[in-house]
Amino acid sequence: MTALIIAIVVVALVAVWVIGTYNRLVRSRNRVRNAWSHVDVQLKRRYDLVPNLVETVKGYAAHEASTLNAVIEARNAAQAAGSVDAQAAAEGGLTGALRHLFALAEAYPDLKASGNYRTLQTQLDEIEGDIAIARQIYNDTTLTYNNIVETIPTNLVAQLSNFASGAFFEVEDEGRSVPRVDL
């Protein structure tokens, strides 16, 4: 009889642990999704600003169509990205294209003096800062989630419940590099 009670208690403790661990995994995964939604909001703000910036530059530098088209193509690719890895790669391309656009603007003093251009550039700088903060929060949340998913003993419940590690949102080197200006 004592052995049966001990077995029931052990099974109950294991069941409570599994349920608690599963709930912890769900809460952590939901935090990652929430953090990504904050990144997504900031990226959408950026996407909405890019066409206005391109139109402003187009008025001053219409003959620089290849640079303007590259920015629009990079924006469209970033909007169409599906996974976090694809989004990171596309964002790196967009950041690089925008840097080339700003480098191009250096050659047009009238454009740099334009109030509309300066306002858009200031807004974009603010959005870039917001994206960096949201990306850091997302990556920190993903790190916490990945630690839960990959460490023993919670990885046992994670594997049985199909919880997979999350991807970090890391910008490609192209987006981090400073463009070379050759006038």
CSV table of C-alpha atoms in Angstrom, one decimal:
chain,number,residue,atom,x,y,z
A,1,MET,CA,0.0,0.0,0.0
A,2,THR,CA,2.8,2.4,0.8
A,3,ALA,CA,4.5,1.7,-2.5
A,4,LEU,CA,1.3,2.6,-4.3
A,5,ILE,CA,1.0,5.9,-2.4
A,6,ILE,CA,4.6,6.7,-3.2
A,7,ALA,CA,4.1,5.8,-6.9
A,8,ILE,CA,1.0,8.0,-7.0
A,9,VAL,CA,2.8,10.9,-5.3
A,10,VAL,CA,5.8,10.6,-7.7
A,11,VAL,CA,3.4,10.5,-10.8
A,12,ALA,CA,1.5,13.5,-9.4
A,13,LEU,CA,4.8,15.4,-8.9
A,14,VAL,CA,6.0,14.6,-12.3
A,15,ALA,CA,2.6,15.6,-13.8
A,16,VAL,CA,2.7,18.9,-11.9
A,17,TRP,CA,6.3,19.5,-13.1
A,18,VAL,CA,5.4,18.8,-16.7
A,19,ILE,CA,2.4,21.1,-16.6
A,20,GLY,CA,4.4,23.8,-15.0
A,21,THR,CA,7.2,23.5,-17.5
A,22,TYR,CA,4.8,23.4,-20.4
A,23,ASN,CA,3.1,26.6,-19.2
A,24,ARG,CA,6.5,28.3,-18.7
A,25,LEU,CA,7.4,27.4,-22.3
A,26,VAL,CA,4.2,28.8,-23.5
A,27,ARG,CA,4.6,32.1,-21.6
A,28,SER,CA,8.1,32.5,-22.8
A,29,ARG,CA,7.1,31.8,-26.5
A,30,ASN,CA,4.3,34.3,-26.2
A,31,ARG,CA,6.8,36.9,-24.8
A,32,VAL,CA,9.0,36.3,-27.9
A,33,ARG,CA,5.9,36.8,-30.2
A,34,ASN,CA,5.0,40.0,-28.3
A,35,ALA,CA,8.6,41.3,-28.6
A,36,TRP,CA,8.5,40.6,-32.4
A,37,SER,CA,5.3,42.5,-32.8
A,38,HIS,CA,7.0,45.5,-31.3
A,39,VAL,CA,9.8,45.1,-33.8
A,40,ASP,CA,7.3,44.7,-36.6
A,41,VAL,CA,5.5,48.0,-35.6
A,42,GLN,CA,8.7,49.9,-35.8
A,43,LEU,CA,9.6,48.3,-39.2
A,44,LYS,CA,6.2,49.3,-40.6
A,45,ARG,CA,6.8,52.9,-39.5
A,46,ARG,CA,10.1,52.8,-41.4
A,47,TYR,CA,8.4,51.3,-44.5
A,48,ASP,CA,5.8,54.0,-44.4
A,49,LEU,CA,8.4,56.7,-44.3
A,50,VAL,CA,10.7,55.4,-47.1
A,51,PRO,CA,8.4,56.4,-50.1
A,52,ASN,CA,8.1,60.0,-48.8
A,53,LEU,CA,11.9,60.1,-48.5
A,54,VAL,CA,12.4,58.8,-52.0
A,55,GLU,CA,9.9,61.2,-53.5
A,56,THR,CA,11.6,64.1,-51.8
A,57,VAL,CA,15.0,63.1,-53.1
A,58,LYS,CA,13.5,62.4,-56.5
A,59,GLY,CA,12.5,66.0,-56.8
A,60,TYR,CA,16.2,67.1,-56.4
A,61,ALA,CA,18.0,64.2,-58.0
A,62,ALA,CA,15.7,62.6,-60.5
A,63,HIS,CA,18.6,61.4,-62.6
A,64,GLU,CA,19.8,59.2,-59.7
A,65,ALA,CA,17.0,56.7,-60.5
A,66,SER,CA,19.1,53.6,-59.9
A,67,THR,CA,19.7,54.6,-56.3
A,68,LEU,CA,16.1,55.5,-55.7
A,69,ASN,CA,14.9,52.2,-57.3
A,70,ALA,CA,17.4,50.3,-55.1
A,71,VAL,CA,15.8,51.8,-52.0
A,72,ILE,CA,12.3,51.0,-53.1
A,73,GLU,CA,13.3,47.4,-54.1
A,74,ALA,CA,15.0,47.0,-50.7
A,75,ARG,CA,11.9,48.3,-48.9
A,76,ASN,CA,9.6,45.9,-50.9
A,77,ALA,CA,11.9,43.0,-50.1
A,78,ALA,CA,11.9,43.8,-46.4
A,79,GLN,CA,8.1,44.1,-46.4
A,80,ALA,CA,7.8,40.7,-48.1
A,81,ALA,CA,10.2,38.9,-45.8
A,82,GLY,CA,8.6,36.0,-43.9
A,83,SER,CA,10.9,34.6,-41.3
A,84,VAL,CA,13.0,36.4,-38.7
A,85,ASP,CA,16.2,35.4,-40.6
A,86,ALA,CA,14.8,36.6,-43.9
A,87,GLN,CA,13.6,39.8,-42.3
A,88,ALA,CA,17.1,40.4,-40.8
A,89,ALA,CA,18.7,40.0,-44.2
A,90,ALA,CA,16.2,42.2,-45.9
A,91,GLU,CA,16.5,44.9,-43.3
A,92,GLY,CA,20.3,44.9,-43.7
A,93,GLY,CA,19.7,45.5,-47.4
A,94,LEU,CA,17.3,48.3,-46.7
A,95,THR,CA,19.6,50.0,-44.2
A,96,GLY,CA,22.4,49.8,-46.7
A,97,ALA,CA,20.2,51.3,-49.5
A,98,LEU,CA,19.1,54.1,-47.2
A,99,ARG,CA,22.7,54.9,-46.3
A,100,HIS,CA,23.5,55.1,-50.0
A,101,LEU,CA,20.5,57.5,-50.4
A,102,PHE,CA,21.8,59.7,-47.6
A,103,ALA,CA,25.3,59.7,-49.1
A,104,LEU,CA,23.8,60.7,-52.4
A,105,ALA,CA,21.9,63.6,-50.7
A,106,GLU,CA,25.3,65.0,-49.6
A,107,ALA,CA,25.9,65.9,-53.3
A,108,TYR,CA,22.8,68.1,-53.4
A,109,PRO,CA,23.0,71.1,-51.0
A,110,ASP,CA,19.5,72.2,-52.0
A,111,LEU,CA,18.1,68.9,-50.9
A,112,LYS,CA,20.0,68.9,-47.6
A,113,ALA,CA,18.6,72.4,-46.9
A,114,SER,CA,15.0,71.3,-47.7
A,115,GLY,CA,12.9,71.4,-44.6
A,116,ASN,CA,10.9,68.4,-45.8
A,117,TYR,CA,14.1,66.3,-46.3
A,118,ARG,CA,15.4,67.3,-42.9
A,119,THR,CA,12.1,66.4,-41.2
A,120,LEU,CA,12.0,63.0,-42.9
A,121,GLN,CA,15.7,62.3,-42.1
A,122,THR,CA,15.0,63.2,-38.4
A,123,GLN,CA,11.9,60.9,-38.3
A,124,LEU,CA,13.9,58.1,-39.9
A,125,ASP,CA,16.7,58.6,-37.3
A,126,GLU,CA,14.2,58.3,-34.5
A,127,ILE,CA,12.6,55.2,-36.1
A,128,GLU,CA,16.0,53.6,-36.5
A,129,GLY,CA,16.6,54.2,-32.8
A,130,ASP,CA,13.2,52.7,-31.9
A,131,ILE,CA,14.0,49.7,-34.2
A,132,ALA,CA,17.3,49.1,-32.4
A,133,ILE,CA,15.6,49.2,-29.0
A,134,ALA,CA,12.8,46.8,-30.1
A,135,ARG,CA,15.4,44.5,-31.7
A,136,GLN,CA,17.4,44.4,-28.5
A,137,ILE,CA,14.3,43.6,-26.5
A,138,TYR,CA,13.3,40.9,-29.0
A,139,ASN,CA,16.8,39.3,-28.9
A,140,ASP,CA,16.9,39.4,-25.1
A,141,THR,CA,13.4,37.8,-25.0
A,142,THR,CA,14.5,35.2,-27.5
A,143,LEU,CA,17.7,34.4,-25.5
A,144,THR,CA,15.6,33.7,-22.4
A,145,TYR,CA,13.2,31.5,-24.4
A,146,ASN,CA,16.0,29.6,-26.1
A,147,ASN,CA,17.7,29.0,-22.7
A,148,ILE,CA,14.4,27.5,-21.4
A,149,VAL,CA,13.9,25.4,-24.5
A,150,GLU,CA,17.5,24.1,-24.7
A,151,THR,CA,18.4,23.5,-21.1
A,152,ILE,CA,17.9,20.3,-19.1
A,153,PRO,CA,15.4,19.2,-17.9
A,154,THR,CA,12.9,21.6,-19.6
A,155,ASN,CA,14.3,20.6,-23.0
A,156,LEU,CA,12.5,17.2,-22.5
A,157,VAL,CA,9.1,18.8,-22.3
A,158,ALA,CA,10.1,21.3,-25.1
A,159,GLN,CA,11.0,18.4,-27.5
A,160,LEU,CA,7.8,16.5,-26.7
A,161,SER,CA,5.7,19.6,-27.2
A,162,ASN,CA,7.5,20.7,-30.4
A,163,PHE,CA,8.9,23.9,-29.0
A,164,ALA,CA,11.8,25.0,-31.2
A,165,SER,CA,14.5,27.6,-30.5
A,166,GLY,CA,13.8,31.1,-31.8
A,167,ALA,CA,15.9,33.0,-34.3
A,168,PHE,CA,17.7,36.2,-33.3
A,169,PHE,CA,17.1,39.4,-35.3
A,170,GLU,CA,20.6,40.3,-36.4
A,171,VAL,CA,21.3,42.8,-39.2
A,172,GLU,CA,23.6,41.7,-41.9
A,173,ASP,CA,27.0,43.4,-42.3
A,174,GLU,CA,25.8,45.3,-45.4
A,175,GLY,CA,23.4,47.3,-43.2
A,176,ARG,CA,26.1,48.1,-40.7
A,177,SER,CA,28.7,49.3,-43.2
A,178,VAL,CA,29.3,52.9,-44.0
A,179,PRO,CA,28.8,53.6,-47.7
A,180,ARG,CA,31.7,54.7,-49.8
A,181,VAL,CA,31.0,58.1,-51.3
A,182,ASP,CA,32.7,58.7,-54.7
A,183,LEU,CA,31.8,62.0,-56.2
